[in-house]
Coordinates of C-alpha atoms in Angstrom, one line a residue:
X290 CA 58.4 36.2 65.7
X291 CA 56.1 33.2 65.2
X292 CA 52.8 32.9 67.0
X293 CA 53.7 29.4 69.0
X294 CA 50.0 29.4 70.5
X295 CA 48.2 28.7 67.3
X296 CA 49.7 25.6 67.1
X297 CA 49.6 22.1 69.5
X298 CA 51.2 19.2 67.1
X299 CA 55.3 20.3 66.2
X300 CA 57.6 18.2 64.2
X301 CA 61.1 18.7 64.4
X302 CA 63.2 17.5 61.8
X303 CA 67.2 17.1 63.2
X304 CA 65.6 16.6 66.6
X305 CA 68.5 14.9 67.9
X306 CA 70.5 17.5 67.8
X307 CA 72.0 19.3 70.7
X308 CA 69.8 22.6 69.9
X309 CA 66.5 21.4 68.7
X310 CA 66.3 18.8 70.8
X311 CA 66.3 21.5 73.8
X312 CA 63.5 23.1 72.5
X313 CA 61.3 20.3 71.9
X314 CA 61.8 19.6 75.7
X315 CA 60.8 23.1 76.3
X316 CA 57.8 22.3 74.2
X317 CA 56.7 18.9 75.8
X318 CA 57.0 20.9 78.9
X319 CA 53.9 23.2 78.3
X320 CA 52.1 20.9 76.3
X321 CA 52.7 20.6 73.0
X322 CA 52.1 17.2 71.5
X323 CA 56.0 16.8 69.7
X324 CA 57.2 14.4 66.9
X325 CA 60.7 14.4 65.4
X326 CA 62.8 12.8 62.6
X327 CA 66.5 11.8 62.8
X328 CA 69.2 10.1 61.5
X329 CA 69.8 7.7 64.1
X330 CA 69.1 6.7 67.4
X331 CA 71.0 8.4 70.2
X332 CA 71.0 8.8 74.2
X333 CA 68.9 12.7 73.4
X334 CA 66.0 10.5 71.3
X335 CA 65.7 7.9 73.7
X336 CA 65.5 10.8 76.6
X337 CA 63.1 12.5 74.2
X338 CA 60.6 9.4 73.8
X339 CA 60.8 8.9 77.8
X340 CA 59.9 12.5 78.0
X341 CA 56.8 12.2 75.5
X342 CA 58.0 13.0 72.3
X343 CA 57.4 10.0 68.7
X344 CA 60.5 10.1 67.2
X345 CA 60.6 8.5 63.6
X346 CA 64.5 7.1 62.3
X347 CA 65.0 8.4 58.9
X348 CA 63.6 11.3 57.4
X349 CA 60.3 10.5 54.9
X350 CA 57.5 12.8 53.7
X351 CA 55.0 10.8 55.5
X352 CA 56.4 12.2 58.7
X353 CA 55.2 15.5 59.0
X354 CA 51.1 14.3 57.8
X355 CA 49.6 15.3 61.2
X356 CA 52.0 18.6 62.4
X357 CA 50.6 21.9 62.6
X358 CA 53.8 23.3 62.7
X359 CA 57.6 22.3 61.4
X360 CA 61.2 23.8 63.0
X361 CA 64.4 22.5 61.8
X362 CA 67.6 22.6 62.3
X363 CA 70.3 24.5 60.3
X364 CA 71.6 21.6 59.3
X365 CA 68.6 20.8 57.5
X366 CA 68.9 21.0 53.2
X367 CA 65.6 22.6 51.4
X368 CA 65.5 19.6 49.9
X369 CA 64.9 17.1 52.9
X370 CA 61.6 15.7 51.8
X371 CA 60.0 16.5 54.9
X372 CA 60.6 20.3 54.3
X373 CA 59.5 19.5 50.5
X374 CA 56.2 17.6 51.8
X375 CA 55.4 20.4 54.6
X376 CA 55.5 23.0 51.6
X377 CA 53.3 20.9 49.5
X378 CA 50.2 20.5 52.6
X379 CA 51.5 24.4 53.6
X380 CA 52.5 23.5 56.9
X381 CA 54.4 26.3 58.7
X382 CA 57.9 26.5 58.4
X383 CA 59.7 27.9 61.3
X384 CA 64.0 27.4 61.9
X385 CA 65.0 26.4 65.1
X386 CA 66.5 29.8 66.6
X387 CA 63.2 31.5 65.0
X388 CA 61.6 29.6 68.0
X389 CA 64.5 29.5 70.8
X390 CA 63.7 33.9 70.2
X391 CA 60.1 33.9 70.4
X392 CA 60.6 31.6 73.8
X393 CA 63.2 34.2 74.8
X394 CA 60.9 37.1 74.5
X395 CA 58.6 35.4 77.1
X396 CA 61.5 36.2 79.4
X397 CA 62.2 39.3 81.4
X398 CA 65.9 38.6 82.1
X399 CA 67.4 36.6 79.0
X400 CA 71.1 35.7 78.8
X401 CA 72.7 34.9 75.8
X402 CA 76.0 33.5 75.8
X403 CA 78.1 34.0 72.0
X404 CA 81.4 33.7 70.9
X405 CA 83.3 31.3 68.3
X406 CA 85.1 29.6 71.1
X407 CA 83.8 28.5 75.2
X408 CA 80.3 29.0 74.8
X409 CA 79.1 25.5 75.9
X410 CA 81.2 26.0 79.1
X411 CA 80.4 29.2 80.1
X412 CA 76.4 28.8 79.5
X413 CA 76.8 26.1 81.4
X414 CA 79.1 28.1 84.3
X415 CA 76.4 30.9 84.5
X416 CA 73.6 28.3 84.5
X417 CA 74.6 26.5 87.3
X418 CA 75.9 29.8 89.3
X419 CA 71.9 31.2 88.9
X420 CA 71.0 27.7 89.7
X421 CA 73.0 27.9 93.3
X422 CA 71.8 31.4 94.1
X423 CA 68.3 30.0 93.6
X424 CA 67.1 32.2 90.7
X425 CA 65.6 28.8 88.9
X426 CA 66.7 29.7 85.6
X427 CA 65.7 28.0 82.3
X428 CA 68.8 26.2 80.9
X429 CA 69.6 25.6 77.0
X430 CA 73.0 24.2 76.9
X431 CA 75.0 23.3 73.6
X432 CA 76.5 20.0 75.7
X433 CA 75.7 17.4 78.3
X434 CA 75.7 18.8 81.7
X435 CA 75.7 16.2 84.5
X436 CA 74.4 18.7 86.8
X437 CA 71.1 19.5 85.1
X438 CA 70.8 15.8 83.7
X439 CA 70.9 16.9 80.0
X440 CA 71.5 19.7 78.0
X441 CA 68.4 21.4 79.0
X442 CA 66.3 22.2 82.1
X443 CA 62.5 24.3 82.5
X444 CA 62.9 26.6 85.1
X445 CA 60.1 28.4 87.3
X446 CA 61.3 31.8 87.1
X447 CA 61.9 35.3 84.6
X448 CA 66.0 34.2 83.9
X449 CA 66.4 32.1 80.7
X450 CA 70.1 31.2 79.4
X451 CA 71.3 29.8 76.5
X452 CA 74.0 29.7 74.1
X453 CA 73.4 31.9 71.1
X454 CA 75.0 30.4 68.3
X455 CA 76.5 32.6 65.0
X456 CA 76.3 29.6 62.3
X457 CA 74.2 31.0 59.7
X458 CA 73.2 34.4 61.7
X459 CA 70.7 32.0 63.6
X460 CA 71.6 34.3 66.7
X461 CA 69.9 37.6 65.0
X462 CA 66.9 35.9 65.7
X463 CA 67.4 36.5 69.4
X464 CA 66.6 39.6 71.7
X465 CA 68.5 39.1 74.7
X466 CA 68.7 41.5 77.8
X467 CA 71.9 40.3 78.6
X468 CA 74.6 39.1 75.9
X469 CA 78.0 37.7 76.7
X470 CA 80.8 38.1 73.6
X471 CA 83.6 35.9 74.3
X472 CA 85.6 35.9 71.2
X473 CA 85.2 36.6 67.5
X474 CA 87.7 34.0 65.0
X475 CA 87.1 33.2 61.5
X476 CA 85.1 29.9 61.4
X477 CA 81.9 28.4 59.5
X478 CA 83.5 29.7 56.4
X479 CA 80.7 27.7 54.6
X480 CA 78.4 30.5 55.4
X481 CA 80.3 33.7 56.5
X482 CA 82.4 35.1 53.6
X483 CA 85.5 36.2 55.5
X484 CA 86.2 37.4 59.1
X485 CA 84.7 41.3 58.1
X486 CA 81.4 39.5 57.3
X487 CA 81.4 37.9 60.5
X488 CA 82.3 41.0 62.5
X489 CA 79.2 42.4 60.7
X490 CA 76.8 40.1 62.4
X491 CA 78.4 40.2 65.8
X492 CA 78.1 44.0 65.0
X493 CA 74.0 43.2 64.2
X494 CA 73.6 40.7 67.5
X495 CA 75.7 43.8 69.9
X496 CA 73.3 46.2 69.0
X497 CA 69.7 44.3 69.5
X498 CA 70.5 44.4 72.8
X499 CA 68.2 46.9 74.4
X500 CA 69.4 50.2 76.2
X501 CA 68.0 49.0 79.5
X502 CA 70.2 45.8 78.9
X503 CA 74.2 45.0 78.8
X504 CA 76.4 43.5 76.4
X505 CA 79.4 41.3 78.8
X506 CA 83.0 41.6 76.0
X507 CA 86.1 40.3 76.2
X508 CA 88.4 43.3 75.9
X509 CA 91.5 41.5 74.0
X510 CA 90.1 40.5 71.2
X511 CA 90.2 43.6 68.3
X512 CA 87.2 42.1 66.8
X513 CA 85.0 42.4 70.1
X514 CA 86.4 45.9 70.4
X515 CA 85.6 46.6 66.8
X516 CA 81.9 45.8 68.1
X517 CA 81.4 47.0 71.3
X518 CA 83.3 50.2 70.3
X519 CA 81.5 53.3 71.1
X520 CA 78.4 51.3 72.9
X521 CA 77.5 52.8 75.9
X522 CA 76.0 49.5 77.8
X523 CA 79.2 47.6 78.1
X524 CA 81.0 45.8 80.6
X525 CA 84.7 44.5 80.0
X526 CA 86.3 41.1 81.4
X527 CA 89.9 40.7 80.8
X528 CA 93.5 40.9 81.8
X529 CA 93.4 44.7 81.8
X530 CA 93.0 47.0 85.2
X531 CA 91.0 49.3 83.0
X532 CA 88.2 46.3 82.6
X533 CA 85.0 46.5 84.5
X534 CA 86.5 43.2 85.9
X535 CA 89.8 42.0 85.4
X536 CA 92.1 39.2 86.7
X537 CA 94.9 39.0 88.8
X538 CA 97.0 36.6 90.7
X539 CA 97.1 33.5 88.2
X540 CA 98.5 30.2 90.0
X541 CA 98.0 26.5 88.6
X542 CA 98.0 23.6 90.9
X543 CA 100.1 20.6 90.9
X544 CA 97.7 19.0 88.7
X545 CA 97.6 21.3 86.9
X546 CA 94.1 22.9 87.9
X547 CA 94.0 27.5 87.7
X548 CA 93.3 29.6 90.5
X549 CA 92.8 33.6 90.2
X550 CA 91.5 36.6 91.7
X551 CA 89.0 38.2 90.4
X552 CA 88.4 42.5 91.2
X553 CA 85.7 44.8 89.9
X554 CA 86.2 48.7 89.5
X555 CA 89.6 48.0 91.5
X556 CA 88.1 46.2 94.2
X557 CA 89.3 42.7 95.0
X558 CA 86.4 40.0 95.2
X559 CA 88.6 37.4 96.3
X560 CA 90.0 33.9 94.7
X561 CA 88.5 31.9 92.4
X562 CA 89.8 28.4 92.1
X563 CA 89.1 25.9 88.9
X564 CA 89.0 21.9 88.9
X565 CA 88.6 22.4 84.9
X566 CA 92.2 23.4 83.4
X567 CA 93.7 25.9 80.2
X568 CA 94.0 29.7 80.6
X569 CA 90.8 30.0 77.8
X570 CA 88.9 28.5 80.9
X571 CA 89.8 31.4 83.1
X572 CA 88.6 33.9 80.7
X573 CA 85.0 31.6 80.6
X574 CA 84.8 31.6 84.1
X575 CA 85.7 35.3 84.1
X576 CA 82.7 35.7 81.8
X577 CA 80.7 34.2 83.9
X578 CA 81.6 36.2 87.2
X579 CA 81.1 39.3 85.6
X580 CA 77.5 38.4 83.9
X581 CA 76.2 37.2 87.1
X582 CA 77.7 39.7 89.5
X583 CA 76.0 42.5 87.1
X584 CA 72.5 40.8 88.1
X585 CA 73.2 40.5 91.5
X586 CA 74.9 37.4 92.3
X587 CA 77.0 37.2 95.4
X588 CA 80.4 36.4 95.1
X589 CA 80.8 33.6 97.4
X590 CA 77.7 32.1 95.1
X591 CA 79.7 32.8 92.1
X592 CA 83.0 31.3 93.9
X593 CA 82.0 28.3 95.4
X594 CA 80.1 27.5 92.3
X595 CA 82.9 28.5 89.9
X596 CA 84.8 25.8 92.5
X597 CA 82.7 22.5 92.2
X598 CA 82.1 22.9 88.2
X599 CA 84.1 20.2 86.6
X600 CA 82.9 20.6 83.3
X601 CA 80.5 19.3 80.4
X602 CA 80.6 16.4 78.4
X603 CA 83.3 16.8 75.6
X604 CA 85.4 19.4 77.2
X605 CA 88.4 18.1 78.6
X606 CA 86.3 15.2 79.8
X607 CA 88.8 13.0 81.5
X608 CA 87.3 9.1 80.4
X609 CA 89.7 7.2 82.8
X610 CA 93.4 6.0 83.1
X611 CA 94.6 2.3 81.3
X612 CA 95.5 -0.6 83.2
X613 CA 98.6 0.9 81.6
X614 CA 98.9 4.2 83.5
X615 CA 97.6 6.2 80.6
X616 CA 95.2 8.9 81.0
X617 CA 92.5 9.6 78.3
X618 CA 90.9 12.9 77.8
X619 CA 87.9 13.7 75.1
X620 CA 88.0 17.3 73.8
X621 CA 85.5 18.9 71.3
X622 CA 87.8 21.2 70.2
X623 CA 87.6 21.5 66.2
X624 CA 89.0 25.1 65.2
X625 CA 92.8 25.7 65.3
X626 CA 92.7 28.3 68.1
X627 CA 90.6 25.8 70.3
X628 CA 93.3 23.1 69.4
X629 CA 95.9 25.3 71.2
X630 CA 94.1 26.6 74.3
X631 CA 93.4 22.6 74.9
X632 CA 97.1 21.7 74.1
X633 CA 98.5 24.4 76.3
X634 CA 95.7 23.5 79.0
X635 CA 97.1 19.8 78.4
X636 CA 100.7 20.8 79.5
X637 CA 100.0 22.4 83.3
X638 CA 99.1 18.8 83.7
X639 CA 101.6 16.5 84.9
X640 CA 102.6 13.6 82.0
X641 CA 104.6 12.2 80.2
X642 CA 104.6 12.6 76.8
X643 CA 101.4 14.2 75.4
X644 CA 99.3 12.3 72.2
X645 CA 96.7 14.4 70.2
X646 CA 94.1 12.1 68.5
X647 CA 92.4 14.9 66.0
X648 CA 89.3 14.0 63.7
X649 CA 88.7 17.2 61.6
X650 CA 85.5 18.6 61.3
X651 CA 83.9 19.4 57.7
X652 CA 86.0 20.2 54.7
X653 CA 85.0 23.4 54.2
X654 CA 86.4 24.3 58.0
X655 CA 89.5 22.1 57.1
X656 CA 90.3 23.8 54.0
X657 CA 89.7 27.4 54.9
X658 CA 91.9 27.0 58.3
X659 CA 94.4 24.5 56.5
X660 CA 97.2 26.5 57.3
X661 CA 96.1 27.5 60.8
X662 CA 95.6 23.5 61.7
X663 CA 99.3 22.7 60.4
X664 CA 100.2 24.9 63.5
X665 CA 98.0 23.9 65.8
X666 CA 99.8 20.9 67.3
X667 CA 102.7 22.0 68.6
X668 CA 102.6 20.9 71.9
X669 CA 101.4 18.0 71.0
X670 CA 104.5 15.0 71.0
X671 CA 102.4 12.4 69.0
X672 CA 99.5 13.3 66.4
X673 CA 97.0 10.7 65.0
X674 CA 94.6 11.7 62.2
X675 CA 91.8 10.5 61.7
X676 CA 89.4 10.9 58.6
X677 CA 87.5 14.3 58.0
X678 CA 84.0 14.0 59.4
X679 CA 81.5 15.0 56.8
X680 CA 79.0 16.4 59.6
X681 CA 76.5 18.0 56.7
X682 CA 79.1 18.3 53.5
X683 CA 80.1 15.7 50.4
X684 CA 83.7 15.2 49.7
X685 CA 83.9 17.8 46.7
X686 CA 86.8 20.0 48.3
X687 CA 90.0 17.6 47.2
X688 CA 90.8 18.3 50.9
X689 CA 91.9 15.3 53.4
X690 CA 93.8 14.5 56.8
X691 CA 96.4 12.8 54.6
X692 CA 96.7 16.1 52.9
X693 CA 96.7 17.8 56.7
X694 CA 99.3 15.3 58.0
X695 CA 101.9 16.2 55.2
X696 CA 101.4 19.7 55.7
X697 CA 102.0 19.2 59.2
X698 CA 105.2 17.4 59.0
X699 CA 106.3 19.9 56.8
X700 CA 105.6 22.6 59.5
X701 CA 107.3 20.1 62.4
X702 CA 109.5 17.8 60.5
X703 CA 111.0 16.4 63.8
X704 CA 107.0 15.8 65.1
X705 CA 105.6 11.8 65.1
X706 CA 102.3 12.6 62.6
X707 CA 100.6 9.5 61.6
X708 CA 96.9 9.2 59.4
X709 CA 95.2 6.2 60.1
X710 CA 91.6 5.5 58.8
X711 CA 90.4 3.2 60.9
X712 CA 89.5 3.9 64.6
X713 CA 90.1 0.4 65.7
X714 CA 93.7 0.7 64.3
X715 CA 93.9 3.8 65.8
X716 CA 93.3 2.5 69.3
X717 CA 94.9 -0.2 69.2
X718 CA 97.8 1.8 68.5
X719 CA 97.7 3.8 71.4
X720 CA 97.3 0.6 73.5
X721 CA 100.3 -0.7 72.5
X722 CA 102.1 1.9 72.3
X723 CA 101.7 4.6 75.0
X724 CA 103.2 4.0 78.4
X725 CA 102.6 5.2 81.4
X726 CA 102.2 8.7 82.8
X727 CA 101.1 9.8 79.2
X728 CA 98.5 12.0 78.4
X729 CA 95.8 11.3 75.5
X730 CA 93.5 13.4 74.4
X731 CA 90.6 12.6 71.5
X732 CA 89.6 15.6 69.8
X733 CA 86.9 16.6 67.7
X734 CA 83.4 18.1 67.1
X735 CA 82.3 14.6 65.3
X736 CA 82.4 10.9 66.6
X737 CA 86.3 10.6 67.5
X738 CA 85.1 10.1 71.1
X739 CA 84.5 6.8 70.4
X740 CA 88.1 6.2 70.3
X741 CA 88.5 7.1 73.6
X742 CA 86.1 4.4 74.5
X743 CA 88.0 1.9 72.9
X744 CA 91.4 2.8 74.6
X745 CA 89.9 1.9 77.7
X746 CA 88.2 -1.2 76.8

């Protein structure tokens, strides 16, 4: 773990992403005097320059001249001449979740929330739940959440939660007391080699919890049983009566909204009702219940809380409804098993027919799940395409939507699948084409959001 006290001048370079940009708050919090390179503007750099932070557009060797100390990103290249120019004055080098671990460590109660799939919304479930039972936790959320006015908040006690991401093992550089396992899925096959390799570093992550601490799994999945396996500090969530907690009872609203009851060790602790929809978001908030109610939380806390949540930014974020009569939804959902557990979420609620606006993400993910992706869509009645976003990769792979869309049709011949390029044409599309009491939902880890926007202008 790096020595953060030696230093008082950090640069981070990517610091308008979701993750470093939370720890350069943390930073400016207690002190530190923080600069930061990026791409482009955004709403975090703005917030960040408010907060105290120089950010410089553009990433140029001249930027790091006066830092003591350098984190990145992951999704920073070696050869980003800031990185080159730090090694050249030998400016400490430190990655991002280096630092998120040695600001854990400061903690005596850490929470770390994992999983390929629901992480965002689960952090952010047992964030605001520790919030409500006034246990003034420090936040680090991969999203927006309305309720703490960012993606991160500095707390005033011994609870810190955050997400704890897989992408390049960057979790294994966290100790937490407390870890939640959602799911394990093949994705990031950039990095990971195959599903076994990924298994391997949940395997690593399970078992640096310490003995004193506990390890929150989702039963179902055979590759969180293939980790937790013989661990003694475990406690199950699932559909299962022979869970630690398990769920009962499940009812959806007219709107489409999930209610359940949740019981531990056979006992029943009552209903839990949703405003967020999708049977994935039951297991979240299941995850949740059980992390908190294992450090203490009351259930009505954990209820009531559970209750009000109505999501974070780019999870079935409902935008608005046309002039039209057509509601629009954003979704980040970028991996083929998230595509189906918003689709199926998408059909409790009441519509017409249900459009799918899909922007892939990378063309490594798109290639390695090709397959998976041309049976994703199912439920959805009309599918729009948009262009792969690049996110960090070049266009090397001889992969595209076009590509995606044929294989698609193929799989669904009687399915409407359409590519367009352009996201004006794409709106514009949907304007004139969808009627009222339809349902459409952007989706997308990259900028296909701003589609949405567009429908409703």
């Amino acid at each position: 773990m790096i020595d953060l006290s030696r230093y008082k001048n950090v640069h981070c370079i990517g610091i308008g992403g979701i993750g470093l940009s939370a720890i350069a708050e943390i930073l400016i919090s207690r002190g530190y005097k923080v600069t930061g390179s990026d791409m482009k503007e955004s709403e975090v750099t703005e917030r960040l320059r408010e907060n105290g932070a120089e950010i410089f557009i553009g990433h140029r060797a001249e930027n790091v001249e006066n830092a003591d100390l350098i984190v990145y990103s992951a999704a920073i290249a070696e050869e980003n001449p800031e990185i080159v120019r730090a090694k050249e004055l030998n400016i400490p080098l430190a990655g991002r979740a280096e630092v998120l671990g040695t600001l854990m460590d400061e903690f005596k109660t850490s929470i770390a929330i994992s999983g390929t799939h629901g992480k965002t919304t689960t952090t952010s479930m047992v964030s605001l739940i520790l919030e409500h039972a006034a246990l003034k936790p420090t936040i680090l959320v991969g999203g927006e959440l309305q309720e703490i006015g960012g993606n991160v908040k500095v707390g005033h006690s011994d609870y810190f939660v955050t997400e704890a991401c897989e992408y390049r093992d960057s979790f294994l550089q966290l100790g937490p007391k407390i870890e939640v396992i959602l799911n394990i899925d093949s994705d990031h096959l950039d990095y990971f080699k195959d599903i076994e390799h990924i298994v391997k570093s949940f395997d690593k992550f399970a078992k640096s919890v310490p003995e004193d601490g506990k390890i929150i799994a989702y039963d179902a999945n055979p590759f969180v049983d293939q980790v937790i396996n013989g661990m003694s500090n475990v406690v199950t969530y699932g559909y299962n009566k022979d869970c630690t907690y398990y769920i009962t009872d499940i009812k959806f609203d007219g709107e489409g909204m999930p209610s359940f009851h949740m019981n531990h060790d056979g006992k029943d602790l009552g209903e839990v009702k949703l405003q967020i929809p999708g049977e994935h978001n039951i297991l979240n908030a299941s995850a949740a219940y059980a992390c908190c109610h294992e450090l203490g939380v009351d259930e009505d806390v954990i209820a009531s809380t559970l209750k009000s949540y109505k999501g974070t930014e780019r999870r079935f974020d409902i935008i608005g409804v046309t002039d039209k009569g057509v509601k629009v939804v954003d979704d980040y959902a970028h991996h083929p098993t998230e595509i189906k557990a918003t689709l199926s979420a998408a059909e409790n609620i009441p519509h017409h027919e249900l459009w799918c606006v899909f922007q892939p993400h990378t063309y490594t993910r798109t290639l390695a799940l090709f397959d998976q992706f041309a049976d994703a869509f199912e439920k959805a009645d009309v599918l729009i395409l948009a262009d792969i976003y690049a996110a960090r990769e070049k266009d090397i792979y001889e992969i595209s939507s076009d590509k995606l869309a044929d294989a698609i049709r193929k799989e669904h011949p009687t399915k409407k699948v359409m590519y367009m390029k352009d996201f004006e044409d794409i709106a514009d599309y949907v304007r004139n084409n969808a009627t009222k009491g339809d349902l459409v939902i952007t989706m997308g880890a990259g900028d296909i959001y701003k589609v949405g926007k567009m429908i409703m202008e």
